[in-house]
């Protein structure tokens, strides 16, 4: 008799594979279905991991530019584009193999092929052969793919998306990056460090438009200093291709501008993957491609759950982030195992953009806190006044704390600057523990560290910085 699984997960991205590990660790008989040759999904194969590997090369290039100032004579250095791309692929391969190992270690059965629902408690897998799995629960974690705008369809030569830019075989001399969200900003940063002339075009008034406005303004200053051109409040009217590259007509207010470059990178968001999943004959509801779920990730069909980039909770955009997908995977596995988990608090999602300088945040922006009716106080400390930032030679940016005046609770922490994405963890824990500004102020921080800037921002929110 065919075995019956407790859980079958469809999709092995950070949502799916983490859900599978957690389910297995909770004693559930678990399988995972993946249509790609390799495990890991967008994050591991064409997202978080390869982009950060390229950013590591870019960071090294930036450091080498300052080597002389640090007393290091570097005779000659330059980018070996193909080697940078090869190293990126090596990092990806190791991470994907790591997931294979984790599946084995946790005794999760891996099925390679396209998974779809095939009646109550059944998942059909179309791979080398067709098989039908029996299962008590299904978790859909099929993720997302790059969004395509009409008239800007990628040909993967002149017009690229975030997948094909990672397959380049030669370095373009110039690139127009459409979209100043995390993905667009990171690629603009990488290619500028590599020596490609990058120009960012954003339809909203600021770069990184969902961040606290102070952070957006700071990163704009930094990009100006780096000579990365950008146009905000700018809409693309037309994209034309020719032998040399692309010609992009842009409308900014009443003015029309034409930009030319060798390539255009479209980084305008992601589209959910919910087609061909056999959802039609089920109670699973789909809204503009996103699978509708409740706070325990239940779809409208009993025992069918969905997590990660493919979902909507029906209350505005769902953050398309790897750690969100993974967290939702853990909650779902715990729920299936009867562990009664707490729902995810979407006010405390960390956000990290690994451009140079880095931008990171958790919690409410100053504007959002005010909109929610809080009497807001803020504290800000610039890295230019931090000893450690001077030591490492990176003194742009700041730490900003947004807090509630009445109860002193920290509502949000926003950072731009060196290692901002690593410094964020203290703020995440702080928000989780509903910390007050005073508690951060009374927490001793090691000296000299960049984290002292968090401490000083707390001092600032209390009305008195020590080192400024
Ligand atoms: P995905 O990772 O998209 O995985 C879905 C998986 O399901 C895929 O492997 C797919 O092949 C498989 N699948 C789909 N349909 C089927 C089917 N029918 N049968 C079998 N398998 C199927 N997030 C961060 O948090 N930090 C970052 O630094 C970051 N950087 C990014 C950089 C880029 C360039 C991009 C594009 C994204 C980045 N993200 C980052 C976002 C992050 O990658 C996604 O939020 C995350 O991968 C979503 O995870 P998921 O499990 O929901 O889906």
Short mmCIF file of C-alpha atoms and ligand atoms in Angstrom, two decimals:
data_model
loop_
_atom_site.label_atom_id
_atom_site.label_comp_id
_atom_site.label_asym_id
_atom_site.label_seq_id
_atom_site.Cartn_x
_atom_site.Cartn_y
_atom_site.Cartn_z
CA UNK A 1 0.00 0.00 0.00
CA UNK A 2 1.23 3.51 -0.83
CA UNK A 3 2.44 5.44 2.20
CA UNK A 4 0.39 8.37 3.48
CA UNK A 5 2.27 11.52 4.38
CA UNK A 6 1.22 13.87 7.18
CA UNK A 7 2.44 16.84 5.12
CA UNK A 8 3.35 17.34 1.48
CA UNK A 9 4.98 20.69 0.73
CA UNK A 10 4.89 21.99 -2.84
CA UNK A 11 7.91 24.24 -3.52
CA UNK A 12 11.37 24.14 -1.93
CA UNK A 13 12.08 27.86 -1.46
CA UNK A 14 12.78 29.26 2.03
CA UNK A 15 9.06 28.92 2.80
CA UNK A 16 8.70 25.32 1.67
CA UNK A 17 11.97 23.75 2.78
CA UNK A 18 11.83 25.36 6.23
CA UNK A 19 8.19 24.28 6.66
CA UNK A 20 9.25 20.75 5.73
CA UNK A 21 12.14 20.71 8.22
CA UNK A 22 9.94 22.02 11.03
CA UNK A 23 7.16 19.54 10.21
CA UNK A 24 9.64 16.65 10.22
CA UNK A 25 11.18 17.84 13.48
CA UNK A 26 7.70 17.85 15.01
CA UNK A 27 7.36 14.17 14.12
CA UNK A 28 5.25 14.54 10.96
CA UNK A 29 5.93 12.29 7.98
CA UNK A 30 6.91 14.87 5.40
CA UNK A 31 7.56 15.11 1.67
CA UNK A 32 8.57 18.04 -0.53
CA UNK A 33 7.88 18.47 -4.25
CA UNK A 34 10.11 20.68 -6.40
CA UNK A 35 9.89 21.24 -10.15
CA UNK A 36 13.35 22.82 -10.49
CA UNK A 37 16.45 20.65 -10.86
CA UNK A 38 17.84 22.12 -7.65
CA UNK A 39 16.32 22.81 -4.23
CA UNK A 40 16.21 26.29 -2.71
CA UNK A 41 13.76 28.32 -4.77
CA UNK A 42 14.17 31.97 -5.71
CA UNK A 43 16.12 32.87 -2.58
CA UNK A 44 18.88 30.32 -2.97
CA UNK A 45 19.09 30.09 -6.76
CA UNK A 46 18.24 33.55 -8.16
CA UNK A 47 17.58 35.84 -5.19
CA UNK A 48 19.09 36.48 -1.78
CA UNK A 49 22.14 34.26 -2.10
CA UNK A 50 23.54 35.06 -5.58
CA UNK A 51 22.89 38.80 -5.20
CA UNK A 52 24.69 38.93 -1.87
CA UNK A 53 27.59 36.96 -3.35
CA UNK A 54 27.93 39.61 -6.07
CA UNK A 55 27.57 42.34 -3.44
CA UNK A 56 30.47 40.74 -1.55
CA UNK A 57 32.65 41.20 -4.65
CA UNK A 58 31.32 44.76 -5.02
CA UNK A 59 32.15 45.52 -1.38
CA UNK A 60 35.68 44.26 -1.86
CA UNK A 61 36.04 46.54 -4.90
CA UNK A 62 34.89 49.51 -2.79
CA UNK A 63 37.33 48.60 0.01
CA UNK A 64 40.20 48.31 -2.46
CA UNK A 65 39.46 51.81 -3.75
CA UNK A 66 40.29 53.07 -0.24
CA UNK A 67 43.24 50.70 0.33
CA UNK A 68 45.87 53.45 0.04
CA UNK A 69 44.22 55.50 2.76
CA UNK A 70 44.42 52.44 5.06
CA UNK A 71 48.12 52.15 4.32
CA UNK A 72 47.82 49.23 1.96
CA UNK A 73 49.54 49.62 -1.38
CA UNK A 74 47.66 47.59 -3.95
CA UNK A 75 49.58 47.78 -7.20
CA UNK A 76 46.79 46.90 -9.51
CA UNK A 77 43.30 45.64 -9.15
CA UNK A 78 40.32 45.24 -11.38
CA UNK A 79 37.16 43.25 -11.78
CA UNK A 80 37.19 39.78 -13.28
CA UNK A 81 33.51 39.73 -14.15
CA UNK A 82 33.34 36.06 -15.11
CA UNK A 83 35.17 34.99 -11.95
CA UNK A 84 32.80 37.10 -9.81
CA UNK A 85 29.86 35.36 -11.53
CA UNK A 86 31.51 31.95 -11.16
CA UNK A 87 32.08 32.49 -7.44
CA UNK A 88 28.43 33.52 -7.10
CA UNK A 89 27.39 30.23 -8.74
CA UNK A 90 29.71 28.27 -6.42
CA UNK A 91 28.07 29.89 -3.40
CA UNK A 92 24.61 29.08 -4.83
CA UNK A 93 25.57 25.45 -5.50
CA UNK A 94 26.88 25.00 -1.95
CA UNK A 95 23.73 26.48 -0.43
CA UNK A 96 21.46 24.35 -2.60
CA UNK A 97 23.46 21.23 -1.72
CA UNK A 98 23.09 22.25 1.92
CA UNK A 99 19.32 22.03 1.53
CA UNK A 100 19.64 18.54 -0.04
CA UNK A 101 21.60 17.56 3.06
CA UNK A 102 18.98 19.04 5.39
CA UNK A 103 16.21 17.09 3.63
CA UNK A 104 18.15 13.84 4.13
CA UNK A 105 19.07 14.68 7.71
CA UNK A 106 15.42 15.30 8.59
CA UNK A 107 14.20 12.24 6.64
CA UNK A 108 12.08 14.32 4.28
CA UNK A 109 11.22 12.56 1.01
CA UNK A 110 12.04 14.73 -2.00
CA UNK A 111 9.97 14.35 -5.20
CA UNK A 112 11.28 16.13 -8.30
CA UNK A 113 8.52 17.31 -10.61
CA UNK A 114 5.58 19.65 -11.00
CA UNK A 115 3.16 19.30 -8.07
CA UNK A 116 -0.55 19.95 -8.26
CA UNK A 117 -3.60 19.18 -6.13
CA UNK A 118 -5.44 16.14 -7.44
CA UNK A 119 -8.47 15.65 -5.22
CA UNK A 120 -8.83 15.57 -1.44
CA UNK A 121 -5.56 14.58 0.22
CA UNK A 122 -3.79 13.95 -3.06
CA UNK A 123 -0.85 15.65 -4.77
CA UNK A 124 0.06 14.62 -8.28
CA UNK A 125 3.74 14.92 -9.20
CA UNK A 126 4.65 15.11 -12.90
CA UNK A 127 8.35 14.47 -13.18
CA UNK A 128 10.28 11.75 -14.97
CA UNK A 129 7.24 9.67 -14.09
CA UNK A 130 3.81 10.58 -12.84
CA UNK A 131 2.90 9.65 -9.28
CA UNK A 132 0.16 10.54 -6.85
CA UNK A 133 1.00 11.16 -3.19
CA UNK A 134 -1.50 10.61 -0.38
CA UNK A 135 -1.30 13.17 2.38
CA UNK A 136 -3.25 14.51 5.34
CA UNK A 137 -2.07 18.10 4.79
CA UNK A 138 -0.67 20.15 1.90
CA UNK A 139 1.42 23.31 2.15
CA UNK A 140 1.63 25.34 -1.07
CA UNK A 141 4.90 27.31 -1.15
CA UNK A 142 5.24 27.94 -4.87
CA UNK A 143 6.63 31.46 -4.52
CA UNK A 144 6.93 34.05 -7.24
CA UNK A 145 8.65 35.00 -10.49
CA UNK A 146 9.80 38.40 -11.80
CA UNK A 147 6.89 40.65 -12.74
CA UNK A 148 6.75 41.78 -16.36
CA UNK A 149 5.30 45.13 -17.41
CA UNK A 150 3.58 45.41 -20.80
CA UNK A 151 6.00 46.84 -23.39
CA UNK A 152 9.00 45.94 -21.21
CA UNK A 153 9.05 42.18 -21.79
CA UNK A 154 12.58 40.83 -21.18
CA UNK A 155 14.43 39.39 -24.16
CA UNK A 156 17.23 38.55 -21.65
CA UNK A 157 19.79 40.34 -23.85
CA UNK A 158 18.92 44.02 -23.92
CA UNK A 159 16.03 43.87 -21.47
CA UNK A 160 16.87 41.78 -18.43
CA UNK A 161 15.01 40.72 -15.33
CA UNK A 162 16.46 39.70 -11.96
CA UNK A 163 16.89 36.10 -13.21
CA UNK A 164 18.67 36.84 -16.48
CA UNK A 165 20.93 39.57 -15.05
CA UNK A 166 22.44 36.76 -12.99
CA UNK A 167 23.27 34.84 -16.19
CA UNK A 168 25.20 37.65 -17.96
CA UNK A 169 28.33 36.53 -19.75
CA UNK A 170 29.79 39.98 -20.30
CA UNK A 171 29.67 43.11 -18.21
CA UNK A 172 27.45 45.82 -19.72
CA UNK A 173 28.96 49.29 -19.97
CA UNK A 174 25.71 50.90 -18.88
CA UNK A 175 22.44 49.81 -17.31
CA UNK A 176 19.12 51.48 -16.62
CA UNK A 177 17.53 49.91 -13.55
CA UNK A 178 13.78 50.17 -13.46
CA UNK A 179 12.49 50.15 -9.88
CA UNK A 180 14.21 51.38 -6.71
CA UNK A 181 13.01 48.68 -4.35
CA UNK A 182 15.57 46.42 -2.65
CA UNK A 183 16.26 44.32 -5.78
CA UNK A 184 16.80 47.31 -8.11
CA UNK A 185 18.89 49.19 -5.56
CA UNK A 186 21.14 46.19 -4.91
CA UNK A 187 21.84 45.56 -8.60
CA UNK A 188 22.49 49.30 -9.19
CA UNK A 189 24.96 49.18 -6.31
CA UNK A 190 26.71 46.04 -7.60
CA UNK A 191 27.04 47.25 -11.18
CA UNK A 192 28.23 50.71 -10.15
CA UNK A 193 30.97 49.13 -8.03
CA UNK A 194 31.83 46.94 -11.02
CA UNK A 195 32.25 50.03 -13.20
CA UNK A 196 29.00 49.86 -15.17
CA UNK A 197 27.24 53.23 -15.47
CA UNK A 198 23.98 52.64 -13.57
CA UNK A 199 20.88 54.84 -13.67
CA UNK A 200 17.88 54.08 -11.46
CA UNK A 201 14.34 55.04 -12.46
CA UNK A 202 11.61 55.03 -9.81
CA UNK A 203 7.95 56.04 -10.15
CA UNK A 204 7.59 56.99 -6.47
CA UNK A 205 9.09 60.22 -5.04
CA UNK A 206 11.99 58.43 -3.31
CA UNK A 207 14.46 55.58 -3.70
CA UNK A 208 13.51 52.65 -1.41
CA UNK A 209 10.03 54.19 -1.19
CA UNK A 210 8.73 51.93 1.59
CA UNK A 211 11.51 52.83 4.01
CA UNK A 212 11.38 55.71 6.52
CA UNK A 213 11.72 58.89 4.46
CA UNK A 214 14.91 59.91 6.32
CA UNK A 215 16.54 56.64 5.16
CA UNK A 216 15.44 57.19 1.57
CA UNK A 217 16.88 60.72 1.62
CA UNK A 218 20.15 59.43 3.12
CA UNK A 219 20.57 56.69 0.50
CA UNK A 220 19.83 59.26 -2.21
CA UNK A 221 22.69 61.38 -0.82
CA UNK A 222 24.97 58.35 -0.86
CA UNK A 223 24.01 57.39 -4.43
CA UNK A 224 24.62 60.99 -5.55
CA UNK A 225 28.06 60.81 -3.94
CA UNK A 226 28.74 57.51 -5.70
CA UNK A 227 27.57 59.16 -8.96
CA UNK A 228 24.79 56.66 -9.46
CA UNK A 229 22.20 58.67 -11.37
CA UNK A 230 18.57 58.32 -10.42
CA UNK A 231 15.24 59.73 -11.46
CA UNK A 232 12.33 59.62 -9.01
CA UNK A 233 8.66 60.48 -9.67
CA UNK A 234 9.48 59.16 -13.13
CA UNK A 235 7.30 56.98 -15.31
CA UNK A 236 8.50 54.91 -18.23
CA UNK A 237 6.52 55.79 -21.36
CA UNK A 238 8.29 53.69 -23.93
CA UNK A 239 11.20 51.25 -24.27
CA UNK A 240 12.84 50.76 -27.67
CA UNK A 241 15.62 48.33 -28.51
CA UNK A 242 18.31 48.85 -31.12
CA UNK A 243 21.70 47.35 -32.05
CA UNK A 244 23.49 49.29 -29.34
CA UNK A 245 21.07 48.78 -26.51
CA UNK A 246 17.88 50.38 -25.21
CA UNK A 247 16.29 53.79 -25.47
CA UNK A 248 13.90 54.55 -22.60
CA UNK A 249 11.46 57.45 -22.76
CA UNK A 250 10.61 58.75 -19.33
CA UNK A 251 8.02 61.23 -18.19
CA UNK A 252 8.88 63.22 -15.08
CA UNK A 253 6.15 65.75 -14.31
CA UNK A 254 5.54 67.56 -17.58
CA UNK A 255 9.03 66.86 -18.90
CA UNK A 256 9.98 64.01 -21.20
CA UNK A 257 13.48 62.58 -21.07
CA UNK A 258 15.19 59.92 -23.13
CA UNK A 259 17.79 57.67 -21.48
CA UNK A 260 20.05 55.34 -23.42
CA UNK A 261 22.02 52.36 -22.12
CA UNK A 262 23.39 49.03 -23.21
CA UNK A 263 20.88 47.18 -21.02
CA UNK A 264 17.69 47.71 -19.07
CA UNK A 265 17.08 45.76 -15.89
CA UNK A 266 13.41 45.49 -15.01
CA UNK A 267 13.11 45.19 -11.22
CA UNK A 268 9.46 46.06 -10.79
CA UNK A 269 8.33 43.42 -8.32
CA UNK A 270 7.22 39.79 -8.34
CA UNK A 271 4.19 37.85 -9.57
CA UNK A 272 2.80 34.90 -7.57
CA UNK A 273 3.00 31.35 -8.98
CA UNK A 274 -0.47 29.89 -8.48
CA UNK A 275 -1.31 28.64 -11.97
CA UNK A 276 -1.41 24.96 -12.86
CA UNK A 277 -1.74 23.92 -9.22
CA UNK A 278 -5.10 22.20 -9.65
CA UNK A 279 -6.83 24.82 -7.50
CA UNK A 280 -9.90 25.21 -9.73
CA UNK A 281 -11.91 22.37 -8.22
CA UNK A 282 -10.96 23.22 -4.63
CA UNK A 283 -12.08 25.80 -2.09
CA UNK A 284 -8.74 27.63 -2.41
CA UNK A 285 -9.46 31.28 -3.22
CA UNK A 286 -7.11 33.22 -5.46
CA UNK A 287 -7.01 37.03 -5.66
CA UNK A 288 -5.01 38.49 -8.58
CA UNK A 289 -2.86 35.37 -8.55
CA UNK A 290 -2.24 35.39 -4.79
CA UNK A 291 -3.64 32.55 -2.67
CA UNK A 292 -5.87 33.96 0.05
CA UNK A 293 -5.05 32.68 3.55
CA UNK A 294 -5.97 33.45 7.16
CA UNK A 295 -3.56 34.09 10.02
CA UNK A 296 -2.76 30.36 10.34
CA UNK A 297 -2.13 30.17 6.57
CA UNK A 298 -5.29 28.11 5.97
CA UNK A 299 -6.75 28.44 2.50
CA UNK A 300 -10.48 27.97 1.83
CA UNK A 301 -9.85 24.22 1.37
CA UNK A 302 -9.56 22.13 4.57
CA UNK A 303 -6.01 20.90 5.27
CA UNK A 304 -4.54 22.95 2.43
CA UNK A 305 -2.22 25.75 3.57
CA UNK A 306 -0.18 28.33 1.66
CA UNK A 307 2.85 30.43 2.69
CA UNK A 308 5.47 32.81 1.32
CA UNK A 309 5.48 34.95 -1.81
CA UNK A 310 2.39 33.24 -3.23
CA UNK A 311 -0.02 34.40 -0.50
CA UNK A 312 -2.15 37.35 0.47
CA UNK A 313 -3.67 37.84 3.89
CA UNK A 314 -6.12 40.23 2.26
CA UNK A 315 -4.83 43.29 4.13
CA UNK A 316 -2.45 44.96 1.70
CA UNK A 317 0.77 43.76 0.13
CA UNK A 318 2.36 40.72 1.76
CA UNK A 319 6.12 41.21 2.27
CA UNK A 320 7.94 39.10 -0.34
CA UNK A 321 10.93 38.18 1.81
CA UNK A 322 12.71 34.93 2.52
CA UNK A 323 12.63 35.24 6.31
CA UNK A 324 8.89 35.97 6.18
CA UNK A 325 8.28 32.84 4.08
CA UNK A 326 10.39 30.74 6.49
CA UNK A 327 8.67 32.13 9.57
CA UNK A 328 5.27 31.39 8.03
CA UNK A 329 6.51 27.88 7.25
CA UNK A 330 7.38 27.29 10.90
CA UNK A 331 4.03 28.65 12.11
CA UNK A 332 2.16 26.45 9.61
CA UNK A 333 4.07 23.30 10.58
CA UNK A 334 3.43 24.03 14.26
CA UNK A 335 -0.25 24.62 13.58
CA UNK A 336 -0.57 21.32 11.69
CA UNK A 337 1.20 19.57 14.58
CA UNK A 338 -1.36 21.03 16.99
CA UNK A 339 1.11 23.34 18.72
CA UNK A 340 -1.16 26.40 18.79
CA UNK A 341 1.41 28.94 17.50
CA UNK A 342 1.07 32.72 17.78
CA UNK A 343 0.10 34.47 14.54
CA UNK A 344 2.86 36.39 12.75
CA UNK A 345 3.11 40.06 13.75
CA UNK A 346 3.57 41.80 10.39
CA UNK A 347 4.45 45.08 12.16
CA UNK A 348 7.78 43.54 13.12
CA UNK A 349 9.12 42.30 9.80
CA UNK A 350 12.81 43.13 9.35
CA UNK A 351 13.68 44.70 6.04
CA UNK A 352 17.23 44.74 4.68
CA UNK A 353 18.72 46.21 1.51
CA UNK A 354 22.33 45.21 0.98
CA UNK A 355 23.30 48.10 -1.27
CA UNK A 356 26.24 50.30 -0.34
CA UNK A 357 25.68 51.76 2.20
CA UNK A 358 23.22 49.25 3.61
CA UNK A 359 19.67 50.13 4.66
CA UNK A 360 17.75 48.17 7.29
CA UNK A 361 14.64 48.63 9.35
CA UNK A 362 12.09 46.97 11.59
CA UNK A 363 8.76 48.26 12.86
CA UNK A 364 6.92 51.44 12.06
CA UNK A 365 8.33 54.37 10.12
CA UNK A 366 7.89 57.78 11.72
CA UNK A 367 5.09 58.55 9.24
CA UNK A 368 3.24 55.28 9.88
CA UNK A 369 3.53 55.66 13.66
CA UNK A 370 1.95 59.12 13.39
CA UNK A 371 -0.79 57.79 11.09
CA UNK A 372 -1.55 55.13 13.74
CA UNK A 373 -2.14 57.95 16.24
CA UNK A 374 1.00 57.58 18.36
CA UNK A 375 2.48 60.67 19.98
CA UNK A 376 5.90 60.03 18.46
CA UNK A 377 9.39 60.83 19.68
CA UNK A 378 12.52 60.04 17.69
CA UNK A 379 16.24 59.79 18.38
CA UNK A 380 18.92 59.82 15.72
CA UNK A 381 22.65 59.26 15.82
CA UNK A 382 24.90 59.64 12.79
CA UNK A 383 27.71 57.16 12.09
CA UNK A 384 29.94 60.20 11.42
CA UNK A 385 30.10 60.55 15.23
CA UNK A 386 30.88 56.85 15.81
CA UNK A 387 34.47 55.89 16.64
CA UNK A 388 34.10 52.43 15.08
CA UNK A 389 32.62 53.86 11.87
CA UNK A 390 35.72 56.09 11.59
CA UNK A 391 37.94 53.07 12.24
CA UNK A 392 36.38 51.11 9.38
CA UNK A 393 36.28 54.24 7.22
CA UNK A 394 32.53 54.23 6.64
CA UNK A 395 30.89 57.13 8.33
CA UNK A 396 27.76 57.73 6.29
CA UNK A 397 24.27 57.06 7.56
CA UNK A 398 22.62 56.95 10.97
CA UNK A 399 20.46 55.00 13.40
CA UNK A 400 16.99 56.37 14.01
CA UNK A 401 14.64 55.17 16.73
CA UNK A 402 10.92 55.87 16.50
CA UNK A 403 9.14 55.53 19.86
CA UNK A 404 5.87 56.22 21.61
CA UNK A 405 6.13 59.25 23.92
CA UNK A 406 3.49 57.96 26.33
CA UNK A 407 4.88 54.53 27.22
CA UNK A 408 8.42 54.97 25.83
CA UNK A 409 7.92 51.79 23.72
CA UNK A 410 10.18 51.46 20.69
CA UNK A 411 7.96 51.30 17.59
CA UNK A 412 10.58 51.21 14.87
CA UNK A 413 14.32 51.29 14.25
CA UNK A 414 15.78 52.49 10.94
CA UNK A 415 19.40 52.31 9.89
CA UNK A 416 21.55 53.40 6.98
CA UNK A 417 25.25 52.69 7.12
CA UNK A 418 27.99 50.13 7.71
CA UNK A 419 26.68 46.66 8.54
CA UNK A 420 23.19 48.10 9.04
CA UNK A 421 21.64 44.74 8.10
CA UNK A 422 23.59 42.99 10.89
CA UNK A 423 22.96 45.74 13.45
CA UNK A 424 19.24 45.32 12.88
CA UNK A 425 19.01 42.11 14.95
CA UNK A 426 19.20 44.00 18.25
CA UNK A 427 16.24 46.10 17.16
CA UNK A 428 14.25 43.00 16.07
CA UNK A 429 14.70 41.41 19.48
CA UNK A 430 13.91 44.73 21.15
CA UNK A 431 10.61 45.05 19.32
CA UNK A 432 9.77 41.39 20.01
CA UNK A 433 10.25 42.05 23.74
CA UNK A 434 8.30 45.33 23.50
CA UNK A 435 11.36 47.16 24.76
CA UNK A 436 11.40 50.79 25.84
CA UNK A 437 13.92 53.40 24.76
CA UNK A 438 15.12 53.56 28.37
CA UNK A 439 15.86 49.80 28.37
CA UNK A 440 18.10 50.19 25.31
CA UNK A 441 19.72 53.22 26.94
CA UNK A 442 20.42 51.15 30.06
CA UNK A 443 21.91 48.26 28.06
CA UNK A 444 25.70 48.37 28.06
CA UNK A 445 27.11 48.12 24.50
CA UNK A 446 30.69 47.09 23.80
CA UNK A 447 33.19 49.74 22.73
CA UNK A 448 34.25 50.41 20.05
CA UNK A 449 31.40 48.88 18.04
CA UNK A 450 28.98 50.12 15.42
CA UNK A 451 26.18 48.98 17.75
CA UNK A 452 27.00 51.91 20.04
CA UNK A 453 25.15 54.02 17.46
CA UNK A 454 21.94 52.17 18.46
CA UNK A 455 22.67 53.01 22.09
CA UNK A 456 23.35 56.64 21.18
CA UNK A 457 20.12 56.85 19.17
CA UNK A 458 18.34 55.72 22.35
CA UNK A 459 20.16 58.43 24.29
CA UNK A 460 19.05 60.89 21.61
CA UNK A 461 15.41 59.76 21.95
CA UNK A 462 15.73 60.42 25.71
CA UNK A 463 16.95 63.92 24.81
CA UNK A 464 20.71 63.68 25.43
CA UNK A 465 23.34 61.93 23.30
CA UNK A 466 26.67 61.30 25.02
CA UNK A 467 28.97 61.49 22.02
CA UNK A 468 27.53 64.35 20.01
P1 LIG B 1 10.34 30.77 -3.78
O1 LIG B 1 11.65 31.02 -3.16
O2 LIG B 1 9.98 31.53 -4.99
O3 LIG B 1 10.28 29.20 -4.07
C1 LIG B 1 9.21 28.62 -4.71
C2 LIG B 1 9.63 27.26 -5.20
O4 LIG B 1 8.48 26.55 -5.64
C3 LIG B 1 10.55 27.31 -6.41
O5 LIG B 1 11.66 26.48 -6.19
C4 LIG B 1 9.71 26.80 -7.58
O6 LIG B 1 10.46 26.11 -8.56
C5 LIG B 1 8.78 25.85 -6.84
N1 LIG B 1 7.51 25.59 -7.52
C6 LIG B 1 6.63 26.48 -8.04
N2 LIG B 1 5.55 25.86 -8.53
C7 LIG B 1 5.75 24.53 -8.33
C8 LIG B 1 4.99 23.37 -8.60
N3 LIG B 1 3.77 23.45 -9.14
N4 LIG B 1 5.51 22.17 -8.28
C9 LIG B 1 6.74 22.07 -7.71
N5 LIG B 1 7.49 23.14 -7.41
C10 LIG B 1 7.00 24.35 -7.71
N6 LIG B 1 14.44 38.11 0.39
C11 LIG B 1 15.10 38.33 1.54
O7 LIG B 1 14.54 38.09 2.62
N7 LIG B 1 16.37 38.81 1.55
C12 LIG B 1 17.03 39.10 0.42
O8 LIG B 1 18.18 39.54 0.47
C13 LIG B 1 16.38 38.89 -0.81
N8 LIG B 1 17.00 39.15 -1.98
C14 LIG B 1 16.35 38.90 -3.15
C15 LIG B 1 17.00 39.20 -4.34
C16 LIG B 1 16.38 38.97 -5.55
C17 LIG B 1 17.09 39.28 -6.83
C18 LIG B 1 15.06 38.42 -5.56
C19 LIG B 1 14.37 38.15 -6.85
C20 LIG B 1 14.41 38.14 -4.38
C21 LIG B 1 15.04 38.38 -3.16
N9 LIG B 1 14.41 38.13 -1.96
C22 LIG B 1 15.06 38.37 -0.78
C23 LIG B 1 13.04 37.60 -1.91
C24 LIG B 1 13.04 36.09 -1.62
O9 LIG B 1 13.87 35.44 -2.56
C25 LIG B 1 11.63 35.54 -1.69
O10 LIG B 1 10.79 36.30 -0.84
C26 LIG B 1 11.60 34.10 -1.23
O11 LIG B 1 12.41 33.29 -2.05
C27 LIG B 1 10.17 33.56 -1.26
O12 LIG B 1 10.20 32.25 -0.81
P2 LIG B 1 9.05 31.20 -1.18
O13 LIG B 1 9.42 29.95 -0.46
O14 LIG B 1 7.72 31.79 -0.93
O15 LIG B 1 9.15 31.00 -2.76
#
